[in-house]
Short mmCIF file of C-alpha atoms and ligand atoms in Angstrom, two decimals:
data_model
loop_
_atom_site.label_atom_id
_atom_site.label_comp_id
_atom_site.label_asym_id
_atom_site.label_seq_id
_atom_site.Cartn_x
_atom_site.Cartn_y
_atom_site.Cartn_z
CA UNK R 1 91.99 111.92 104.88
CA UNK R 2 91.50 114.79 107.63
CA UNK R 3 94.56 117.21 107.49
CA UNK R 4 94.35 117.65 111.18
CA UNK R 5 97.39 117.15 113.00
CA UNK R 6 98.48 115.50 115.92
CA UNK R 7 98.75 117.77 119.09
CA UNK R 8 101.41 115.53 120.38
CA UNK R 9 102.96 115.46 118.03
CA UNK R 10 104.98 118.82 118.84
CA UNK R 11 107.44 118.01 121.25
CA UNK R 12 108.22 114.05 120.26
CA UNK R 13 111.09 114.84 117.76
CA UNK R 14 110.88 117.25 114.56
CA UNK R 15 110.14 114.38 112.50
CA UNK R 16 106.54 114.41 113.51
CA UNK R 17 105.75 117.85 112.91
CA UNK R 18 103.29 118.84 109.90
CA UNK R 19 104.04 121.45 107.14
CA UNK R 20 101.16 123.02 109.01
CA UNK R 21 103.19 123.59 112.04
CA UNK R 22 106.71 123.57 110.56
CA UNK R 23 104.83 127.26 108.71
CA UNK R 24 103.68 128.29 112.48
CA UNK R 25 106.80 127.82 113.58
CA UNK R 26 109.09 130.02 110.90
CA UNK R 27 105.99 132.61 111.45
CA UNK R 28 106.88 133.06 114.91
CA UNK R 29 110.11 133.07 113.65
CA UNK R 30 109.31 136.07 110.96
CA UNK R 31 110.74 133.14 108.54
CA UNK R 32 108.67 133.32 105.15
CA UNK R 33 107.32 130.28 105.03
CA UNK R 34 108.58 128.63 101.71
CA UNK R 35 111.40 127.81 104.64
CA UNK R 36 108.82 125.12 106.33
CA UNK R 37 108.55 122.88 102.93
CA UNK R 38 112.36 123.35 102.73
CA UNK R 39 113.00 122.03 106.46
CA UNK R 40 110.27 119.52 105.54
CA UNK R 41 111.97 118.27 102.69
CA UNK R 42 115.31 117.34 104.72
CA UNK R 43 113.02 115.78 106.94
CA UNK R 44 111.35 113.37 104.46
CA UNK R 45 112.83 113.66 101.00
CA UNK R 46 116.80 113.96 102.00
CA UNK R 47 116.35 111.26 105.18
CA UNK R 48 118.74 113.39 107.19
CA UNK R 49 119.63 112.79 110.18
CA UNK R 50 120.90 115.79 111.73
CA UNK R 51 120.56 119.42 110.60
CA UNK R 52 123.97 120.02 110.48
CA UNK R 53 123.92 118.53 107.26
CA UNK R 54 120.99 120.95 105.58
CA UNK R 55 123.63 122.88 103.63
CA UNK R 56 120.75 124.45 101.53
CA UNK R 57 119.50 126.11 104.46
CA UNK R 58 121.25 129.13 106.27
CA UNK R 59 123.35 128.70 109.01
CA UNK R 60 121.43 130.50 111.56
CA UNK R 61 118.39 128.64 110.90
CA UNK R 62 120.02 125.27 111.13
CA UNK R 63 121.41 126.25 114.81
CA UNK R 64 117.88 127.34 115.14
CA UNK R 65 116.53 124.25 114.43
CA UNK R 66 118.92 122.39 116.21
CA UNK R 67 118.41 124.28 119.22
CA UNK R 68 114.70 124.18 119.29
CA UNK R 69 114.16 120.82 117.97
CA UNK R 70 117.28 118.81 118.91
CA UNK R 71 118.49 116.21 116.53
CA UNK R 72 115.98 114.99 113.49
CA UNK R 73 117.13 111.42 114.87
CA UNK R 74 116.51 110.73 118.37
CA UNK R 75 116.53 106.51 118.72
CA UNK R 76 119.93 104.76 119.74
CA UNK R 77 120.06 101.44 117.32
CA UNK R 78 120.76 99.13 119.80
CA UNK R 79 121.02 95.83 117.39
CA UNK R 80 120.98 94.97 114.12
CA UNK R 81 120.66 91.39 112.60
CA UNK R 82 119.93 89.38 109.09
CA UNK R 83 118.69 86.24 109.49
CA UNK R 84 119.42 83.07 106.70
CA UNK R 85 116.69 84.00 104.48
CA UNK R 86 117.48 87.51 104.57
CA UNK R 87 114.71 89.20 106.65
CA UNK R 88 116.34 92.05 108.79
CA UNK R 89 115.35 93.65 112.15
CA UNK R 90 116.55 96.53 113.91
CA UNK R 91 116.21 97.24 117.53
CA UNK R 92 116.01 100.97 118.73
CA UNK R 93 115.63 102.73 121.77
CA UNK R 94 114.38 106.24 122.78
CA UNK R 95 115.84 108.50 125.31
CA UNK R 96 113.78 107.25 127.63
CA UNK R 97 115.02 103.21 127.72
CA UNK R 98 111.53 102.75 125.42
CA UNK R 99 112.95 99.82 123.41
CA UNK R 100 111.11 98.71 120.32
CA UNK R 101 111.84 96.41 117.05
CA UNK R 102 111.14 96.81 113.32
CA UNK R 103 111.39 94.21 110.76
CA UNK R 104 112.22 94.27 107.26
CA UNK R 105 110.91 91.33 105.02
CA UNK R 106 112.23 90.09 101.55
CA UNK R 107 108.96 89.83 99.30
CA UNK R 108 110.98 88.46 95.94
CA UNK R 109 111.84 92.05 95.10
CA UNK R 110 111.53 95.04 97.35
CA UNK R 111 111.01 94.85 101.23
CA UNK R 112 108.33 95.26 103.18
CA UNK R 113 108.74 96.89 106.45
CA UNK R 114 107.00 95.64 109.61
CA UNK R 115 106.65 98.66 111.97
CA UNK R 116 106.02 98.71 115.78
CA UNK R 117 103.28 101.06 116.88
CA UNK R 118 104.08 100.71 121.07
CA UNK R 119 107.10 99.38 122.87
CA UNK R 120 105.61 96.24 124.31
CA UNK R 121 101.28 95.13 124.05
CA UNK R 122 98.46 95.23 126.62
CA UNK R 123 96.63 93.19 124.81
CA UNK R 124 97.46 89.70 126.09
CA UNK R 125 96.99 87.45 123.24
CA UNK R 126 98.50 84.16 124.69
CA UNK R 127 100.29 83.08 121.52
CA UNK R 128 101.95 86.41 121.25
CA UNK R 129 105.65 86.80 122.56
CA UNK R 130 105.30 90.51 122.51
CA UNK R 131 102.36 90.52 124.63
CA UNK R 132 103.70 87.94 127.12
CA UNK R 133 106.62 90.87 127.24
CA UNK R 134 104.55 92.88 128.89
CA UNK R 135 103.03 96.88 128.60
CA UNK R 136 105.66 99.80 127.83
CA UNK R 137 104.04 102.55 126.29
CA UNK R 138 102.98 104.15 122.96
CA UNK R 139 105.26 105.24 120.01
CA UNK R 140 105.06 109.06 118.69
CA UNK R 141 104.58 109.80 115.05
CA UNK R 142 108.23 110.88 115.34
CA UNK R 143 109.45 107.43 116.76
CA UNK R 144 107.34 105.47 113.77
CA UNK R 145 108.95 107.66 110.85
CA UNK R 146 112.36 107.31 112.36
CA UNK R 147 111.35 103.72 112.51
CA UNK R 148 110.78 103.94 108.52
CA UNK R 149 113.48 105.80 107.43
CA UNK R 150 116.06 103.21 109.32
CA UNK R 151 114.58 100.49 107.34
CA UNK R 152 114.88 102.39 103.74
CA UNK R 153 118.07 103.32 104.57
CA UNK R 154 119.14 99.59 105.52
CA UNK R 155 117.69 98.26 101.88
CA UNK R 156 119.23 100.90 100.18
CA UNK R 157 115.71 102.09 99.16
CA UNK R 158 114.43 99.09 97.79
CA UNK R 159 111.24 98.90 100.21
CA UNK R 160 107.41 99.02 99.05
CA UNK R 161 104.80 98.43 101.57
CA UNK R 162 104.67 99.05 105.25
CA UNK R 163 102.60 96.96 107.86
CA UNK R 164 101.81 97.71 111.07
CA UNK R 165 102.14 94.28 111.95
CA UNK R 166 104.72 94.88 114.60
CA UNK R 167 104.90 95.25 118.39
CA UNK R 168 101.50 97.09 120.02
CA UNK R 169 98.05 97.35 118.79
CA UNK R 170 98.06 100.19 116.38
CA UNK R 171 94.53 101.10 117.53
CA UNK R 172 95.13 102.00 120.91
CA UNK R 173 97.77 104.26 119.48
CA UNK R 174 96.08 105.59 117.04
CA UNK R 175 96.50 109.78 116.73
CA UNK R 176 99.94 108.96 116.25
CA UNK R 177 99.78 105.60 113.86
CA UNK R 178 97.71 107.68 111.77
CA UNK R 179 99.90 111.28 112.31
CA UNK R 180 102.54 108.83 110.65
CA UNK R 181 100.21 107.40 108.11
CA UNK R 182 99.55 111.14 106.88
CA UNK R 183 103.30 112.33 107.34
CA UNK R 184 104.09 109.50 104.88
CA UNK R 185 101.50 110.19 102.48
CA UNK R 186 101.63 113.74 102.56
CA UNK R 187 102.71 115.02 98.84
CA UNK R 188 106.09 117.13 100.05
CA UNK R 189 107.30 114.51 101.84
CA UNK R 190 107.36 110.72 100.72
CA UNK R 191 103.83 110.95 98.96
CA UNK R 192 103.24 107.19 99.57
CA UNK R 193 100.45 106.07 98.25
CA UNK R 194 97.80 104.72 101.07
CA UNK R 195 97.45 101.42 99.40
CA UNK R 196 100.83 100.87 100.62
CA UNK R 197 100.12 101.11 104.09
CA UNK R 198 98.48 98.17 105.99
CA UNK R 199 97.20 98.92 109.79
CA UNK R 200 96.68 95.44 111.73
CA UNK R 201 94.59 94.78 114.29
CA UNK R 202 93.48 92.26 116.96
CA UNK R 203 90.13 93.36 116.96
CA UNK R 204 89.67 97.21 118.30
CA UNK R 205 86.23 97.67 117.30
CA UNK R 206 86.24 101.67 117.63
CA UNK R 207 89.58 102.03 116.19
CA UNK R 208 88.58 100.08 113.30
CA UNK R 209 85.47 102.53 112.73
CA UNK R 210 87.69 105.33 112.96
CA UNK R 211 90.93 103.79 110.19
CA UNK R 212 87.56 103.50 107.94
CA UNK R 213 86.37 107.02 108.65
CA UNK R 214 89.56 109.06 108.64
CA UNK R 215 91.58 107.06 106.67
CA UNK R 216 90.27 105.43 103.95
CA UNK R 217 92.41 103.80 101.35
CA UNK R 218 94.49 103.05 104.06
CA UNK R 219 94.42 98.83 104.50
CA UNK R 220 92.94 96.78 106.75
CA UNK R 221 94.35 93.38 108.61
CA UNK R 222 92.22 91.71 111.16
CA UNK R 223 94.26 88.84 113.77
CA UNK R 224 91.62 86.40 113.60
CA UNK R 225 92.79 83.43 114.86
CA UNK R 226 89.45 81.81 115.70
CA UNK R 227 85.99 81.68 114.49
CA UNK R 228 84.05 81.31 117.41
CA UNK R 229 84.02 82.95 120.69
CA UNK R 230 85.11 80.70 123.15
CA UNK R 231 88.70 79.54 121.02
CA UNK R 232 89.10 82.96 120.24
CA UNK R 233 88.20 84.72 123.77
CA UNK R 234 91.22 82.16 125.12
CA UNK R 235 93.39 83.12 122.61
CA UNK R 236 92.59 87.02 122.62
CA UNK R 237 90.68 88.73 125.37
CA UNK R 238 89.59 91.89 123.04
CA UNK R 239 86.62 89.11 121.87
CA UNK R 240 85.44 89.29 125.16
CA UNK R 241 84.95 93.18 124.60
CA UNK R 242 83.84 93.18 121.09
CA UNK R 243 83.08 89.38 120.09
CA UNK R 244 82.78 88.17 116.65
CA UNK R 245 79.53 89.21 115.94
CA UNK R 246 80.39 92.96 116.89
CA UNK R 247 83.71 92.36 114.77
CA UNK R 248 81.96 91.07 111.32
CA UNK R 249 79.06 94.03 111.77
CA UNK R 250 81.79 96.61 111.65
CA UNK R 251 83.78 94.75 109.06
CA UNK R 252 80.65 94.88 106.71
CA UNK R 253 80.70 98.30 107.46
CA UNK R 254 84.50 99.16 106.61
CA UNK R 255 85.00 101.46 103.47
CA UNK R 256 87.10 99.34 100.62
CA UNK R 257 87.76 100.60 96.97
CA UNK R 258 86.76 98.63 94.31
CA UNK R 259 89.41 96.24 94.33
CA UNK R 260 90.30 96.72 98.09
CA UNK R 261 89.62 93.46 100.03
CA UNK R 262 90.27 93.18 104.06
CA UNK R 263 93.39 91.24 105.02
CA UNK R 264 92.80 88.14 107.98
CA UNK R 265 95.75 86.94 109.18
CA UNK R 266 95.40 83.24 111.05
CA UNK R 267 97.96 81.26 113.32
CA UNK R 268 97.81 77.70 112.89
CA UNK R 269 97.97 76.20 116.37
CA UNK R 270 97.83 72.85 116.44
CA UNK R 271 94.79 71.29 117.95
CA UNK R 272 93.64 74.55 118.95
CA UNK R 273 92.04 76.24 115.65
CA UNK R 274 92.97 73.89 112.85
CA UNK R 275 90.17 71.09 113.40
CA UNK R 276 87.05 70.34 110.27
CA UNK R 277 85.07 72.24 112.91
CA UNK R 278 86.92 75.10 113.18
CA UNK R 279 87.39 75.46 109.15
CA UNK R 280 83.31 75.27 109.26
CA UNK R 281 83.12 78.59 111.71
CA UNK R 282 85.80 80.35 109.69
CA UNK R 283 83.43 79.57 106.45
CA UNK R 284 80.77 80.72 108.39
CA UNK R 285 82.29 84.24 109.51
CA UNK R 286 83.73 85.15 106.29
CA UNK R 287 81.04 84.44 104.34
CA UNK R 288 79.86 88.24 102.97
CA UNK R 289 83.00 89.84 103.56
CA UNK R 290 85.08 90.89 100.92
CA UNK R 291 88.61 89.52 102.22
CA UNK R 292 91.69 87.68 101.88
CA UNK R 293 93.32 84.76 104.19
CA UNK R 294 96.95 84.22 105.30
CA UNK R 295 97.29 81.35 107.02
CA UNK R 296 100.82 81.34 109.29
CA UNK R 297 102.42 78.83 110.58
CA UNK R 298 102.66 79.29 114.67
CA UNK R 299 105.96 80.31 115.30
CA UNK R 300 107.26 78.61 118.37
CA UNK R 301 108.62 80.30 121.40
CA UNK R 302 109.97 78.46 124.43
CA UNK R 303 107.96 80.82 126.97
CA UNK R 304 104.63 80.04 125.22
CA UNK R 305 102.20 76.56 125.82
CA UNK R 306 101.36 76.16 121.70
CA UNK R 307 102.99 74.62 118.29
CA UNK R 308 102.26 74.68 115.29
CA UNK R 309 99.87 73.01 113.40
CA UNK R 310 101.86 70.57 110.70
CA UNK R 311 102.64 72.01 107.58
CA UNK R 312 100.45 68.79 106.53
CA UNK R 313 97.53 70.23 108.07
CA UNK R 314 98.09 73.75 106.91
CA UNK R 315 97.48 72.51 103.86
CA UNK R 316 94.67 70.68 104.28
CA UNK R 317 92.95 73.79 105.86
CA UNK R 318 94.00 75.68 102.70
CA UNK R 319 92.90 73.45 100.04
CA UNK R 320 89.32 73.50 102.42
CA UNK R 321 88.81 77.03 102.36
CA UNK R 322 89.70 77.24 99.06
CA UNK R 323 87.29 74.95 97.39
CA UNK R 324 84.54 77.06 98.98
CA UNK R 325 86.05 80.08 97.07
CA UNK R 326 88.31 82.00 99.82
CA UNK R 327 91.32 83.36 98.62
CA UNK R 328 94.02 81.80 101.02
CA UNK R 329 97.35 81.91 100.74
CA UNK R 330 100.06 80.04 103.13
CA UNK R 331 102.82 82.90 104.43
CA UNK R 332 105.62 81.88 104.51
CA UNK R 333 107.60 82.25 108.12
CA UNK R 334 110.73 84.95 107.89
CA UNK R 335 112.98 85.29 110.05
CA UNK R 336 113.03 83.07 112.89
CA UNK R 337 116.24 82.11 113.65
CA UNK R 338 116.50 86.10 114.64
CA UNK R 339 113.57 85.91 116.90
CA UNK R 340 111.83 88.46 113.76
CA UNK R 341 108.93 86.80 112.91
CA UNK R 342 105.24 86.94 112.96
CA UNK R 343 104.40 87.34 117.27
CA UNK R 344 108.10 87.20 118.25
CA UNK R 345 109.15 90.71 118.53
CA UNK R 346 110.00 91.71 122.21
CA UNK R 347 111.36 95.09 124.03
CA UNK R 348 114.82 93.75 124.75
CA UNK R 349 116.07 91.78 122.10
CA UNK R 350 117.65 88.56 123.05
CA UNK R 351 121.37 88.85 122.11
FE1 SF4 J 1 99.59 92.74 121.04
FE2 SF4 J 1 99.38 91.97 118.48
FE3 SF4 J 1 100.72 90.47 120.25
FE4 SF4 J 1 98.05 90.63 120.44
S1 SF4 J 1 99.22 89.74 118.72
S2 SF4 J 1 99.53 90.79 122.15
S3 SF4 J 1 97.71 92.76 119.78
S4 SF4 J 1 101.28 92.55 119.57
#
């Protein structure tokens, strides 16, 4: 993965800053620079929050720091909820009134973190609450780790993967998604492993190419939702950019280890993508992709025109797919009742 960091990257909050430029930085400073991988390390290995609390490093340099960086935290948390089944979501805001939502998801065992990659969506799927929200604006790298290191601290640690699953389209954000993705994996900091990290998307055709170019190892999701072009230009206008046969050319394309397969996530709307038919074009478009297939259950919002296909007919569709050899598995819905779920998400929570 290219080393090169993000030039906006300075400026957004000291958690997005590289070693690279954490070194320039004590050189202008006529710091030596085993200092950088020491301010790095409260950044990303000690989770701190502000520097006052770096007793290992000197005084002066912690007023330093302070003074030319600010805090290491910048969001407010403005809300915090667990819902029945134990799925919890935090909603932060920047200085700014950016307000945003991250989601942390029970997986028998460790969590897995849904992560926001912009406050709000441009890109109008008509199922999606987040969308329907409206545009706000991208997240910095800073904003996404902060984002992170919230959610380990609220499971005590016990977290695993990370999805960017949450509000925005990660690929029309992507110097800073993937400023975070190598923050995270970088060996002096959390050293996650990239087969950890999943980016989603609804169908970004060049941002795809570029995930597979500068990021490989790094997972793939695809937002499906419909096998041929007229369901799913209704459902999501991106198809009417890059259609399906644009998306499965660059899919056959994308990079994947050995035992790497892409992830397609599908919302079961009843009457609208469930039917024999539409089984038939989802056959069709998988077939020569290496891939997996979660089917979800719609998750109904007052403010939106669908419902959910039957848990009957989720089934069905399953059993379908998989007696022509697709790997499909049903996901389970998490946390509804606190407006957390898959497409729910908004930039002011409802209280
Ligand atoms: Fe944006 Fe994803 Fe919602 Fe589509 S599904 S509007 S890409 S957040």
């Amino acid at each position: 993965m290219s080393s090169k960091p993000s030039d906006s990257a300075i400026g957004t909050g000291p958690l997005g800053l590289t070693l690279v430029q954490l070194e320039d930085w004590c050189t202008s400073r006529e710091l030596p620079r085993f200092r950088a991988k020491q301010i790095f390390h409260q950044f990303h290995q000690r989770l701190l929050g502000d520097f006052g609390a770096a007793s290992d490093l000197p005084k002066a340099l912690r007023e330093d720091l302070q003074q030319s960086f600010g805090a290491i935290r910048q969001l407010e948390v403005v809300q915090q909820r667990e819902a029945e089944d134990g799925t919890r979501k935090l909603a932060l805001q920047a200085a700014d009134g950016a307000s945003f939502e991250t989601v942390l998801i029970p997986m028998d065992g460790p969590f897995t973190q849904c992560l926001s990659s912009q406050s709000g969506c441009a890109m109008g799927c008509t199922f999606c609450y987040t969308g329907a929200t409206g545009v706000g604006r991208n997240l910095t790298a800073a904003e996404i780790l902060e984002q992170h290191y919230r959610g380990l601290e609220l499971c005590e640690g016990n977290l695993r993967n990370l999805v960017f699953m949450g509000m925005g389209e990660p690929m029309q954000n992507l110097d800073e998604v993937l400023a975070a993705c190598r923050l995270l994996m970088d060996p002096e900091g959390r050293a996650m492993s990239p087969t950890r990290l999943t980016v989603s998307t609804c169908g970004v055709v060049p941002g795809i190419k570029r995930l597979g170019r500068e990021a490989p190892g790094v997972r793939l999701a695809v937002s499906l939702n419909a096998a041929d072009d007229e369901t799913r230009s209704k459902l999501m206008p991106i198809n009417k950019r890059y259609n399906l046969e644009t998306l499965k050319a660059t899919l056959k394309a994308h990079p994947l280890s050995p035992r790497d397969r892409l992830t397609f996530e599908y919302i079961m709307l009843a009457g609208v993508n469930d039917r024999q038919t539409d089984a038939r074009n989802l056959l069709r478009f998988l077939d020569g992709l290496r891939c997996k297939l979660n089917l979800i259950p719609f998750n109904e919002v007052p403010a939106l025109p669908f419902k959910s296909s039957p848990m009957e007919r989720i089934h069905w569709f399953q059993d379908l797919l998989k007696s022509k050899g697709i790997p499909v598995t049903i996901r389970a819905s998490k946390g509804r009742d606190i407006m957390a779920a898959c497409g729910q998400l908004a930039r002011t929570s409802p209280r």
